[in-house]
mmCIF file of N, CA and C in Angstrom:
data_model
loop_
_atom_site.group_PDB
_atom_site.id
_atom_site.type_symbol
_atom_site.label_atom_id
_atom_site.label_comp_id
_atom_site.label_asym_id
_atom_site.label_seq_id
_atom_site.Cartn_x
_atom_site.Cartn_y
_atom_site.Cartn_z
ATOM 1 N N UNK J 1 0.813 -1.200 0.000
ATOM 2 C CA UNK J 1 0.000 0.000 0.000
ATOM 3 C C UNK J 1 0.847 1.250 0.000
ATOM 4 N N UNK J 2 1.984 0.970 0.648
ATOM 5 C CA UNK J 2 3.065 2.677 0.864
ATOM 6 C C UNK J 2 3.433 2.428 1.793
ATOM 7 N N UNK J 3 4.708 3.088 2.136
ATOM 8 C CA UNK J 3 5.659 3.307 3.376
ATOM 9 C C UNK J 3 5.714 4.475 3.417
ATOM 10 N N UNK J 4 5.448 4.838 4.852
ATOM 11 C CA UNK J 4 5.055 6.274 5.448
ATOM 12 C C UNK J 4 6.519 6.391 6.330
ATOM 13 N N UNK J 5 7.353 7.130 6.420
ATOM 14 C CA UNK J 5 8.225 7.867 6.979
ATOM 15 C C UNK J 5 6.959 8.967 8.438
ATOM 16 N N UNK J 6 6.983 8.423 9.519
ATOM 17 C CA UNK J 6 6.808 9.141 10.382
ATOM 18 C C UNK J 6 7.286 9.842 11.207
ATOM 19 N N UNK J 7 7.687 11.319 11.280
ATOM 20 C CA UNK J 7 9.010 11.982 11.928
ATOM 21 C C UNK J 7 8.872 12.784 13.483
ATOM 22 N N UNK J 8 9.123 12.402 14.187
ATOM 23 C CA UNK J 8 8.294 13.118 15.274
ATOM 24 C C UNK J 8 9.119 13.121 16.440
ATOM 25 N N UNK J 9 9.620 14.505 17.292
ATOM 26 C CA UNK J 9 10.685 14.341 18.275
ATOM 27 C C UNK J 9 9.477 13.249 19.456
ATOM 28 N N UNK J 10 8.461 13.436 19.296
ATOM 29 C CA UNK J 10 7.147 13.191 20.871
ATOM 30 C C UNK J 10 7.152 11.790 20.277
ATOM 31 N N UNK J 11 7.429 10.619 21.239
ATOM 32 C CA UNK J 11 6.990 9.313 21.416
ATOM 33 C C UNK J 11 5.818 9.086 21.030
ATOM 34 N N UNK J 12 4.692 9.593 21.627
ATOM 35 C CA UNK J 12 3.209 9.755 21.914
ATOM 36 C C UNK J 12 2.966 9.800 20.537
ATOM 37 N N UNK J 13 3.104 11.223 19.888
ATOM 38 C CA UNK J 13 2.480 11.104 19.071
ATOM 39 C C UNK J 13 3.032 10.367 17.404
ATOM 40 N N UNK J 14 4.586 9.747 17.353
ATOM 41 C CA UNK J 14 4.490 8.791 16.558
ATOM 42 C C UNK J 14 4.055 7.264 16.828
ATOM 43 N N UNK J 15 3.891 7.246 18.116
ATOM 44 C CA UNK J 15 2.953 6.204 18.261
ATOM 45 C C UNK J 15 1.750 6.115 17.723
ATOM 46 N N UNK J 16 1.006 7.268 17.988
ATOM 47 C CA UNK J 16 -0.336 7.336 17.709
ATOM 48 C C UNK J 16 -0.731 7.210 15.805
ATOM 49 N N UNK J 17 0.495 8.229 15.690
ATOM 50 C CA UNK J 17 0.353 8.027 14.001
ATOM 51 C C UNK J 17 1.129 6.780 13.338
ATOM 52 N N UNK J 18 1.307 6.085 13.716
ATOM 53 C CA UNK J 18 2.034 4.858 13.524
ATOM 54 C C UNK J 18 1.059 3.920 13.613
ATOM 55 N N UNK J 19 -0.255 4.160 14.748
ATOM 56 C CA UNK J 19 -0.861 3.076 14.992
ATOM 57 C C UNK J 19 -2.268 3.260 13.790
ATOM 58 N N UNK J 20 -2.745 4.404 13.595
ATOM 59 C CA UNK J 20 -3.329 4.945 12.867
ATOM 60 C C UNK J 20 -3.210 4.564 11.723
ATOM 61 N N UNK J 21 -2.045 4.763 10.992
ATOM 62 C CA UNK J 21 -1.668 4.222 9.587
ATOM 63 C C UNK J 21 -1.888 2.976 9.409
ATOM 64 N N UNK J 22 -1.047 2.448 10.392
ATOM 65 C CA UNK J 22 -1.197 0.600 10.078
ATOM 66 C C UNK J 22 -2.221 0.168 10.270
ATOM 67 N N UNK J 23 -3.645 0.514 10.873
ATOM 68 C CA UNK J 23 -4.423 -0.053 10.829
ATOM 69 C C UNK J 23 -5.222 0.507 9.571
ATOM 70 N N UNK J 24 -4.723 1.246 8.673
ATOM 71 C CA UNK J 24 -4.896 1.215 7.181
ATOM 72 C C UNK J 24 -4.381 0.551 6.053
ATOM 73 N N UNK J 25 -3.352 -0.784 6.841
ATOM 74 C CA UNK J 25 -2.567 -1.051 5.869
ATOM 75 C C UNK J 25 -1.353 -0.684 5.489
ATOM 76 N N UNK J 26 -0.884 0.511 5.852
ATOM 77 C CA UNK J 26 0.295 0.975 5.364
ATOM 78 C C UNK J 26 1.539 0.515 6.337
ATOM 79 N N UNK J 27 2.514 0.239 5.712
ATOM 80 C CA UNK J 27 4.028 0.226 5.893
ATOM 81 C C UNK J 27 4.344 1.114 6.938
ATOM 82 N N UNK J 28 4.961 1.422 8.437
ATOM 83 C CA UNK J 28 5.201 2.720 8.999
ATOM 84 C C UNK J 28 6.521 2.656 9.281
ATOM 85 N N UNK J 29 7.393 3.412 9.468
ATOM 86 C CA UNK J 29 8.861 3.654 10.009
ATOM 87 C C UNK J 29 8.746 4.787 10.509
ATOM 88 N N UNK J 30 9.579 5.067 11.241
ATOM 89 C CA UNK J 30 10.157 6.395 12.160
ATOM 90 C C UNK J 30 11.298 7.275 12.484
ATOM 91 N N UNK J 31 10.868 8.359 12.446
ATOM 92 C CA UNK J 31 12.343 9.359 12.624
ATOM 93 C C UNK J 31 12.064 10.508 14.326
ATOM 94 N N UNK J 32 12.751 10.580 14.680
ATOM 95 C CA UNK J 32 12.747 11.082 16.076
ATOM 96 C C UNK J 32 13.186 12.865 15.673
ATOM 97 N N UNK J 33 13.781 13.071 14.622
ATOM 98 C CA UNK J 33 14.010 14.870 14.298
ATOM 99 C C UNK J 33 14.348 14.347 12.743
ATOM 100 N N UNK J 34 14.943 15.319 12.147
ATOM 101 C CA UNK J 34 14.757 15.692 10.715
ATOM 102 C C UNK J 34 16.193 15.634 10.333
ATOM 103 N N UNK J 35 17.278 14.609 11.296
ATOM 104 C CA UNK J 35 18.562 14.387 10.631
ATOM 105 C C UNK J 35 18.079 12.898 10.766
ATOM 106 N N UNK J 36 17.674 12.452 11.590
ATOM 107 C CA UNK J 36 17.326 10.555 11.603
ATOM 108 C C UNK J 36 15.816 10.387 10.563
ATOM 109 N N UNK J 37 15.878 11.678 10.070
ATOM 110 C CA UNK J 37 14.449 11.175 8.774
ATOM 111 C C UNK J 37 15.376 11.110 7.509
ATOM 112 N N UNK J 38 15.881 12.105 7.145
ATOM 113 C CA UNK J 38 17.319 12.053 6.235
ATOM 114 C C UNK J 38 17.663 11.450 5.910
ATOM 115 N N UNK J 39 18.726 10.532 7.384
ATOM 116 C CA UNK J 39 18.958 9.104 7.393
ATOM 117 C C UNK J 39 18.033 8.038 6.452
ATOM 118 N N UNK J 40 16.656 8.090 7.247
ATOM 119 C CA UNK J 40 15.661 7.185 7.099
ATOM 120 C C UNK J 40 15.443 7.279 5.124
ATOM 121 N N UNK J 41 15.490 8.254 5.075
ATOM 122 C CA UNK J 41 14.898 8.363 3.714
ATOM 123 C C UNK J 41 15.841 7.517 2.518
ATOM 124 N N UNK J 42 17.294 7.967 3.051
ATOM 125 C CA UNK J 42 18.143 7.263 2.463
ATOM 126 C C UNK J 42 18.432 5.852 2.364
ATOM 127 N N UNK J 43 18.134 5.693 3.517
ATOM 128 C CA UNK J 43 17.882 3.787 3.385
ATOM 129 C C UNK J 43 17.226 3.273 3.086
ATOM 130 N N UNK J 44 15.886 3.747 2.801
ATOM 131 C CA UNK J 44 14.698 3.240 2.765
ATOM 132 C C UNK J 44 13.542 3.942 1.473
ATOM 133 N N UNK J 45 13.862 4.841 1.125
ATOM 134 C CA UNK J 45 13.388 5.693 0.375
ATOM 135 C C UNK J 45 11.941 5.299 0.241
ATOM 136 N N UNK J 46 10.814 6.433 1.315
ATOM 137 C CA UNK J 46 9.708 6.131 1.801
ATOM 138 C C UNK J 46 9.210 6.829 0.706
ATOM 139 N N UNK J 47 7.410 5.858 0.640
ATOM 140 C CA UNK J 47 6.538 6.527 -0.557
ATOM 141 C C UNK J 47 5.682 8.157 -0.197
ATOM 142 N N UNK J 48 6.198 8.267 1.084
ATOM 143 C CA UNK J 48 5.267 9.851 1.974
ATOM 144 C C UNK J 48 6.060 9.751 3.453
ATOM 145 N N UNK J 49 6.211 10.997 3.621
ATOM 146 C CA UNK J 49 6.539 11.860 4.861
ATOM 147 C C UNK J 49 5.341 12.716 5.447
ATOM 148 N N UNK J 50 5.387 12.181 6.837
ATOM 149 C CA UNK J 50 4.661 12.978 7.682
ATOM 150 C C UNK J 50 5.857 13.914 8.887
ATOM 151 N N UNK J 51 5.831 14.839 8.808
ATOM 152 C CA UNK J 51 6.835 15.829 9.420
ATOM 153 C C UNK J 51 6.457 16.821 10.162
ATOM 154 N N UNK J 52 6.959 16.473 11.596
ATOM 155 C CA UNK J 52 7.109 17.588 12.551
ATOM 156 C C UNK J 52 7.856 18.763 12.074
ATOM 157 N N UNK J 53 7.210 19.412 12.398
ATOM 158 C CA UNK J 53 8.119 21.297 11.861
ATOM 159 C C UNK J 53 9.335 21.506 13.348
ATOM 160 N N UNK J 54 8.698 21.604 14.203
ATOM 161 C CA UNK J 54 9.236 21.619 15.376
ATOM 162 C C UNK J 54 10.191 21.094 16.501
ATOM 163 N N UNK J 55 11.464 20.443 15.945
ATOM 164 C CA UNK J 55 11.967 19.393 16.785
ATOM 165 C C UNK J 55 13.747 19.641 16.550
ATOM 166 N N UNK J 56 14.385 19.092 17.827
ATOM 167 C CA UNK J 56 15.771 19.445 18.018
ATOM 168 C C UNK J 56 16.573 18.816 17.210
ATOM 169 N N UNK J 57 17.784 19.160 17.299
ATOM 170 C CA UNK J 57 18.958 18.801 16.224
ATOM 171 C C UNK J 57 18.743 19.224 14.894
ATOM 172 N N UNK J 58 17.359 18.731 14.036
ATOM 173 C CA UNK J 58 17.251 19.148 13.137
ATOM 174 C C UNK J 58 15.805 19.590 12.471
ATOM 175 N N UNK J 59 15.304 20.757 12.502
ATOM 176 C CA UNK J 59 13.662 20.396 12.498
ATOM 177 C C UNK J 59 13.187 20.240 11.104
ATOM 178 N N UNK J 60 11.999 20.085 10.982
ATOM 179 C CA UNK J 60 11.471 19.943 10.199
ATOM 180 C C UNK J 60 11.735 20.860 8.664
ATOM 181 N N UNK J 61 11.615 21.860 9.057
ATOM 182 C CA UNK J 61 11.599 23.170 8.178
ATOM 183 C C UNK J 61 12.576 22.471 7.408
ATOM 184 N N UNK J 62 13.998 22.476 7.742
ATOM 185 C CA UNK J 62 15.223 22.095 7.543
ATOM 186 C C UNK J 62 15.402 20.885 6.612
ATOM 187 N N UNK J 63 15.159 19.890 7.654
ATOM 188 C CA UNK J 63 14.956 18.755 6.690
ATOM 189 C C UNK J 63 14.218 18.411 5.407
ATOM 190 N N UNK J 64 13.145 19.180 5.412
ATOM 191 C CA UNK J 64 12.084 19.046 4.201
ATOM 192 C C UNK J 64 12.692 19.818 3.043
ATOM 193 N N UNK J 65 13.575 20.996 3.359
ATOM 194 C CA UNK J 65 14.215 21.281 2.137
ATOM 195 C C UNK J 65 15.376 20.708 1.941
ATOM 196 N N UNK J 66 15.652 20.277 2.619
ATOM 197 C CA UNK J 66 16.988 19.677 2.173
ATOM 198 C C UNK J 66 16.725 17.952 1.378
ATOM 199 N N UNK J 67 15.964 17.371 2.211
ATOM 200 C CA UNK J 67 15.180 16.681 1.099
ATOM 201 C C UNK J 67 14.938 16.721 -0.382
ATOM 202 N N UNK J 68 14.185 18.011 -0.399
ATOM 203 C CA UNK J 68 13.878 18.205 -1.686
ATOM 204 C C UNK J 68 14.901 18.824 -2.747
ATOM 205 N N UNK J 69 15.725 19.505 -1.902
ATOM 206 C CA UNK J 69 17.330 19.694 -3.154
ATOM 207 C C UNK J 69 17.874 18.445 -3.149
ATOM 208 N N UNK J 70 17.614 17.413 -3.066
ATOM 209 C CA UNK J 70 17.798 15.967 -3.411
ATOM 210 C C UNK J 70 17.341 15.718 -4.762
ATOM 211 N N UNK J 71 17.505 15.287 -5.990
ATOM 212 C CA UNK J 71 16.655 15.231 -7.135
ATOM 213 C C UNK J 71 15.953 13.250 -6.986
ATOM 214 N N UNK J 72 16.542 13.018 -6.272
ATOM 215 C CA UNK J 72 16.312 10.973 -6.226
ATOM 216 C C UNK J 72 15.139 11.600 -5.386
ATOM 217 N N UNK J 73 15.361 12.802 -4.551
ATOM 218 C CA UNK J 73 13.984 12.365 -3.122
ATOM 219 C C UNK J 73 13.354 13.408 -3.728
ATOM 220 N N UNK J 74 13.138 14.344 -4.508
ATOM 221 C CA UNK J 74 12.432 15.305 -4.263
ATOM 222 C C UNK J 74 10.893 14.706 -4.528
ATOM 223 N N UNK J 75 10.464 13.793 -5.442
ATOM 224 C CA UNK J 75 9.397 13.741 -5.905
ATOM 225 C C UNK J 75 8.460 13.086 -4.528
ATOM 226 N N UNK J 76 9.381 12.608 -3.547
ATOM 227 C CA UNK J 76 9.036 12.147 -1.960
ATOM 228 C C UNK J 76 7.690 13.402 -1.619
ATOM 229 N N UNK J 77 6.542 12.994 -1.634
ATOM 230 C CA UNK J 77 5.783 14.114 -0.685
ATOM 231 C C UNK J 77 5.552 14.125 1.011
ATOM 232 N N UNK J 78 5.596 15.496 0.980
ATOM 233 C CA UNK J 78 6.159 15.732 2.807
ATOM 234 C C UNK J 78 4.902 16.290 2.923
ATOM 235 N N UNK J 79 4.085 16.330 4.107
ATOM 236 C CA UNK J 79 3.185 16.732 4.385
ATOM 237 C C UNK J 79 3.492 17.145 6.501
ATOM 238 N N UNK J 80 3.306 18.460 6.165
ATOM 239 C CA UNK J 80 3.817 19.332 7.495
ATOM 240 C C UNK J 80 2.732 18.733 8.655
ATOM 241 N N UNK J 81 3.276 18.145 9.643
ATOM 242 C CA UNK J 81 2.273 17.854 11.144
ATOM 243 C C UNK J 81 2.890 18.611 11.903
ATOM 244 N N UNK J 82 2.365 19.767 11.928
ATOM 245 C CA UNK J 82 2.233 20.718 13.167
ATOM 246 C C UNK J 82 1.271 21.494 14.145
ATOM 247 N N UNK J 83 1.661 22.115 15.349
ATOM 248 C CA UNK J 83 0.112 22.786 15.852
ATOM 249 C C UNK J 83 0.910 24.303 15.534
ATOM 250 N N UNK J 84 1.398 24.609 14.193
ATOM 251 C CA UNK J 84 2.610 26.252 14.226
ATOM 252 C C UNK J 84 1.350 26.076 13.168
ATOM 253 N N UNK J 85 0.005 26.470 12.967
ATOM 254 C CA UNK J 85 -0.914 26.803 12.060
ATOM 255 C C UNK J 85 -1.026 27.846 11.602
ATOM 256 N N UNK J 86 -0.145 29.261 11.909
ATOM 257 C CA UNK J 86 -0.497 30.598 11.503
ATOM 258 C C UNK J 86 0.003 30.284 9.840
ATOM 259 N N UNK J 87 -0.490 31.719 9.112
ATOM 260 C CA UNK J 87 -0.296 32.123 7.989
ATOM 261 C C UNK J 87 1.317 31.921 7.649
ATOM 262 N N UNK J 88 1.957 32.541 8.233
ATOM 263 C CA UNK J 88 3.395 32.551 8.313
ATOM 264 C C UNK J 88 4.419 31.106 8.390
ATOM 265 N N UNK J 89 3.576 30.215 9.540
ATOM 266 C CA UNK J 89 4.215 29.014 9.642
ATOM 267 C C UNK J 89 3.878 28.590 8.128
ATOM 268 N N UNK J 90 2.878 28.164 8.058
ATOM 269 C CA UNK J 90 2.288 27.702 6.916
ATOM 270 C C UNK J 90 3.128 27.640 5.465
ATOM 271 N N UNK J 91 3.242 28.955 5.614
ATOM 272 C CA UNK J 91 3.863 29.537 4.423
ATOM 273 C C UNK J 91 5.737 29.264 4.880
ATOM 274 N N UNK J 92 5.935 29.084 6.028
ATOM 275 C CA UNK J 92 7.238 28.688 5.848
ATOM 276 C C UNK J 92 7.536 26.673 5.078
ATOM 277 N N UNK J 93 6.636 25.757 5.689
ATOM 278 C CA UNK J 93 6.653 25.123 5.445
ATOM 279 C C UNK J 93 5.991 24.755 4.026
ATOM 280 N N UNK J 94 5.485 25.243 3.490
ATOM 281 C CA UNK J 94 5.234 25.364 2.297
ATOM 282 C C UNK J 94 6.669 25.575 1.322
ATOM 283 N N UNK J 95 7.280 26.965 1.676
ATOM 284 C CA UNK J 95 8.365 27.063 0.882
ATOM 285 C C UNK J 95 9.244 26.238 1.155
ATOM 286 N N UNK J 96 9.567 25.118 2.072
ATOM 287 C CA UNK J 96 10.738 24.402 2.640
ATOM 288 C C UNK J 96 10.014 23.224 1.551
ATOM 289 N N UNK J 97 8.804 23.216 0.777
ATOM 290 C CA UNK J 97 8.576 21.983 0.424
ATOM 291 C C UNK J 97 7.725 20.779 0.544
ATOM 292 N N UNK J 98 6.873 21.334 1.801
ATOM 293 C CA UNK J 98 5.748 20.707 2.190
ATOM 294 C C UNK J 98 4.551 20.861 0.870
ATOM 295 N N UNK J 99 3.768 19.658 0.948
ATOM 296 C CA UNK J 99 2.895 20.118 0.222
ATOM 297 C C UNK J 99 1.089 20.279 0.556
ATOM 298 N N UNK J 100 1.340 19.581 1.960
ATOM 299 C CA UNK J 100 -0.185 20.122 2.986
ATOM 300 C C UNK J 100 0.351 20.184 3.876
ATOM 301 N N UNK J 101 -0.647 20.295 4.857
ATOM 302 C CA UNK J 101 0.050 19.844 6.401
ATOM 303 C C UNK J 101 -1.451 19.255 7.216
ATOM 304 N N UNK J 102 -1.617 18.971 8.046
ATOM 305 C CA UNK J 102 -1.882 18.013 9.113
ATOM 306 C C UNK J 102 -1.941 18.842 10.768
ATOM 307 N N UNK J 103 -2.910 19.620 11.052
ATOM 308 C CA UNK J 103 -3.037 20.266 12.276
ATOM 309 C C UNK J 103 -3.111 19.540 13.494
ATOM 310 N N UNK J 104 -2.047 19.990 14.565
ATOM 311 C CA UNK J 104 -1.854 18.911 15.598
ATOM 312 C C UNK J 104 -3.466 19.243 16.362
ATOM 313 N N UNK J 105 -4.227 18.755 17.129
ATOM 314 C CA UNK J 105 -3.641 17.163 17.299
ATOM 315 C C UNK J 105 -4.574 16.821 15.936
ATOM 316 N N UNK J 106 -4.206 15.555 15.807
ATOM 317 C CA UNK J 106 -4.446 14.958 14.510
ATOM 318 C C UNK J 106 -5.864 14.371 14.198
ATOM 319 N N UNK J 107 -6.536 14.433 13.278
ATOM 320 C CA UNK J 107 -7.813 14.181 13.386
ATOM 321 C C UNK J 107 -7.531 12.698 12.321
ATOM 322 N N UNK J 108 -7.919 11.669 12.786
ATOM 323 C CA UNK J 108 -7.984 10.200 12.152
ATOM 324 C C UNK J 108 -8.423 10.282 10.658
ATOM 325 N N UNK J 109 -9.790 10.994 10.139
ATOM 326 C CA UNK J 109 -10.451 10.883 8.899
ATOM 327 C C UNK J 109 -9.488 11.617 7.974
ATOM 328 N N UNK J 110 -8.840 12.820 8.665
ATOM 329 C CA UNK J 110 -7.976 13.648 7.768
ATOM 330 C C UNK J 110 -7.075 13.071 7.549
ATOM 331 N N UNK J 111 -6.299 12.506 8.323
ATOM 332 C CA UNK J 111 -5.194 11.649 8.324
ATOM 333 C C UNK J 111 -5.495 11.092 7.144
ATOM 334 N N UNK J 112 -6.314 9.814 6.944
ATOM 335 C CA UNK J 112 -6.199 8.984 6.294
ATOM 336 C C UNK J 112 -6.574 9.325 4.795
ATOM 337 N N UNK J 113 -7.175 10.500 4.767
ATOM 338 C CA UNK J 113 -7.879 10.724 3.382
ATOM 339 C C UNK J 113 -6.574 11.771 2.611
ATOM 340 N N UNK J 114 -5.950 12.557 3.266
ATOM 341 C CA UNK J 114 -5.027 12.898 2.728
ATOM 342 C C UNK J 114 -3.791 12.271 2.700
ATOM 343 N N UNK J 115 -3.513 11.062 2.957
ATOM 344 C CA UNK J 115 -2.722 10.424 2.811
ATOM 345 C C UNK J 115 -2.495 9.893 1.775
ATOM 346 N N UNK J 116 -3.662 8.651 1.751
ATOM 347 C CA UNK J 116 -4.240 8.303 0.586
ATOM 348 C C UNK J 116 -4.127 9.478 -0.779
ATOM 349 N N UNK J 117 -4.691 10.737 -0.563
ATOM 350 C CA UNK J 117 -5.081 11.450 -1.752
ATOM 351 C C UNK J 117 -3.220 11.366 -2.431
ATOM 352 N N UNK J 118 -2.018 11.753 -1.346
ATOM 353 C CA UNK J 118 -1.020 12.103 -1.849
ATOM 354 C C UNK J 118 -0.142 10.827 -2.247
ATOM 355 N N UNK J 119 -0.540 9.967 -1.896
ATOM 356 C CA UNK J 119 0.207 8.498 -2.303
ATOM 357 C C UNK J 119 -0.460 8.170 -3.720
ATOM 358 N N UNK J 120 -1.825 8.621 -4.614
ATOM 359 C CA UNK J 120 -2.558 8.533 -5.318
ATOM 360 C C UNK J 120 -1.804 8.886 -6.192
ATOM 361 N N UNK J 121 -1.698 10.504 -5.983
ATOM 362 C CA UNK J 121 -1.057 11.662 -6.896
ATOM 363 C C UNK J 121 0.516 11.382 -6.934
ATOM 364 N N UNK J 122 1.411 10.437 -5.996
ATOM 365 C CA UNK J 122 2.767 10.383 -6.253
ATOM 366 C C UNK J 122 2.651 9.536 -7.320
ATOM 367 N N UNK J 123 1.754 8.328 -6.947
ATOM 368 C CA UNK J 123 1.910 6.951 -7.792
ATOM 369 C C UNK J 123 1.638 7.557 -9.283
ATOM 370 N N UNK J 124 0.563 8.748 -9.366
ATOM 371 C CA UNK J 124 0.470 9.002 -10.787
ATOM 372 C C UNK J 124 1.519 9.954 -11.887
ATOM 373 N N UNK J 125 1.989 10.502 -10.827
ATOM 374 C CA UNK J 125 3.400 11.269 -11.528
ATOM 375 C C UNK J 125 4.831 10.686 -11.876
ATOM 376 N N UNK J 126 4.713 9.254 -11.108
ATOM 377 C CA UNK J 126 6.122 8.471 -10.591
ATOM 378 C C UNK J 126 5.521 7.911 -12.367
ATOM 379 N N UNK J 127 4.067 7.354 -12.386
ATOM 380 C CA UNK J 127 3.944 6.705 -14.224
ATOM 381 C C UNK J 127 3.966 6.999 -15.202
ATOM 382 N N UNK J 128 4.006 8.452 -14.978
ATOM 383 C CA UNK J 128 4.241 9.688 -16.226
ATOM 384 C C UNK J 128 5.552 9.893 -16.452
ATOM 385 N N UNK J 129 6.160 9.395 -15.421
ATOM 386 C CA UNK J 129 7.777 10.118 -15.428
ATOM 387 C C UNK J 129 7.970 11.429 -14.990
ATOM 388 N N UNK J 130 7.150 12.171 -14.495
ATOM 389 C CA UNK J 130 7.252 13.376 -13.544
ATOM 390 C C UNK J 130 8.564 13.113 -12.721
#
């Protein structure tokens, strides 16, 4: 179904989104900040990122662009999980490369429907050659 890269400094809540996913079926792995997602991506090269904006050593912001000046990862979609909802956050994570985001705390139906929608839209650009 997909392997979800879940990035999250809080235990709790990659638990929660870990448990969430898989009981959709999907593949889950984990990153604790946005240098062990990096890592992760490289070994594993996940079909979607869910990403904390907010977290030490390396946050989110950070990692998601640096990701995407990757040309092997860029076509990777990152989708921002944060509670930094203003206009401004938004728009930071947007320009770092995000392409939605996910308002903490996390609502289950959203979760899953935009997940789905962006694993849809990778699978259809990955067959075009996008």
């Amino acid at each position: 179904m997909g392997m979800i890269l879940v990035v999250d400094d809080n235990g709790d809540n990659r638990f929660l989104l870990q448990q969430m996913l898989s009981l959709n079926g999907y593949s889950v792995i984990s990153a604790v900040n946005g240098q062990d997602a990096l890592d992760k991506v490289h070994n594993t090269t996940p079909d979607l990122v869910l990403m904390d904006m907010a977290m030490p050593v390396k946050d989110g912001w950070t990692a998601t662009a640096e990701l995407k000046a990757e040309s092997r990862y860029s076509h990777i979609p990152v989708i921002a999980v944060t509670g930094h909802t203003t206009y401004n956050e938004l728009s930071r994570a947007t320009a770092a490369g995000c392409v939605d985001h996910l308002e903490k705390p996390i609502d289950y139906e959203v979760l899953v429907n935009k997940v789905a929608q962006y694993l849809k839209k990778n699978e259809k650009q990955l067959a075009l050659g996008a």
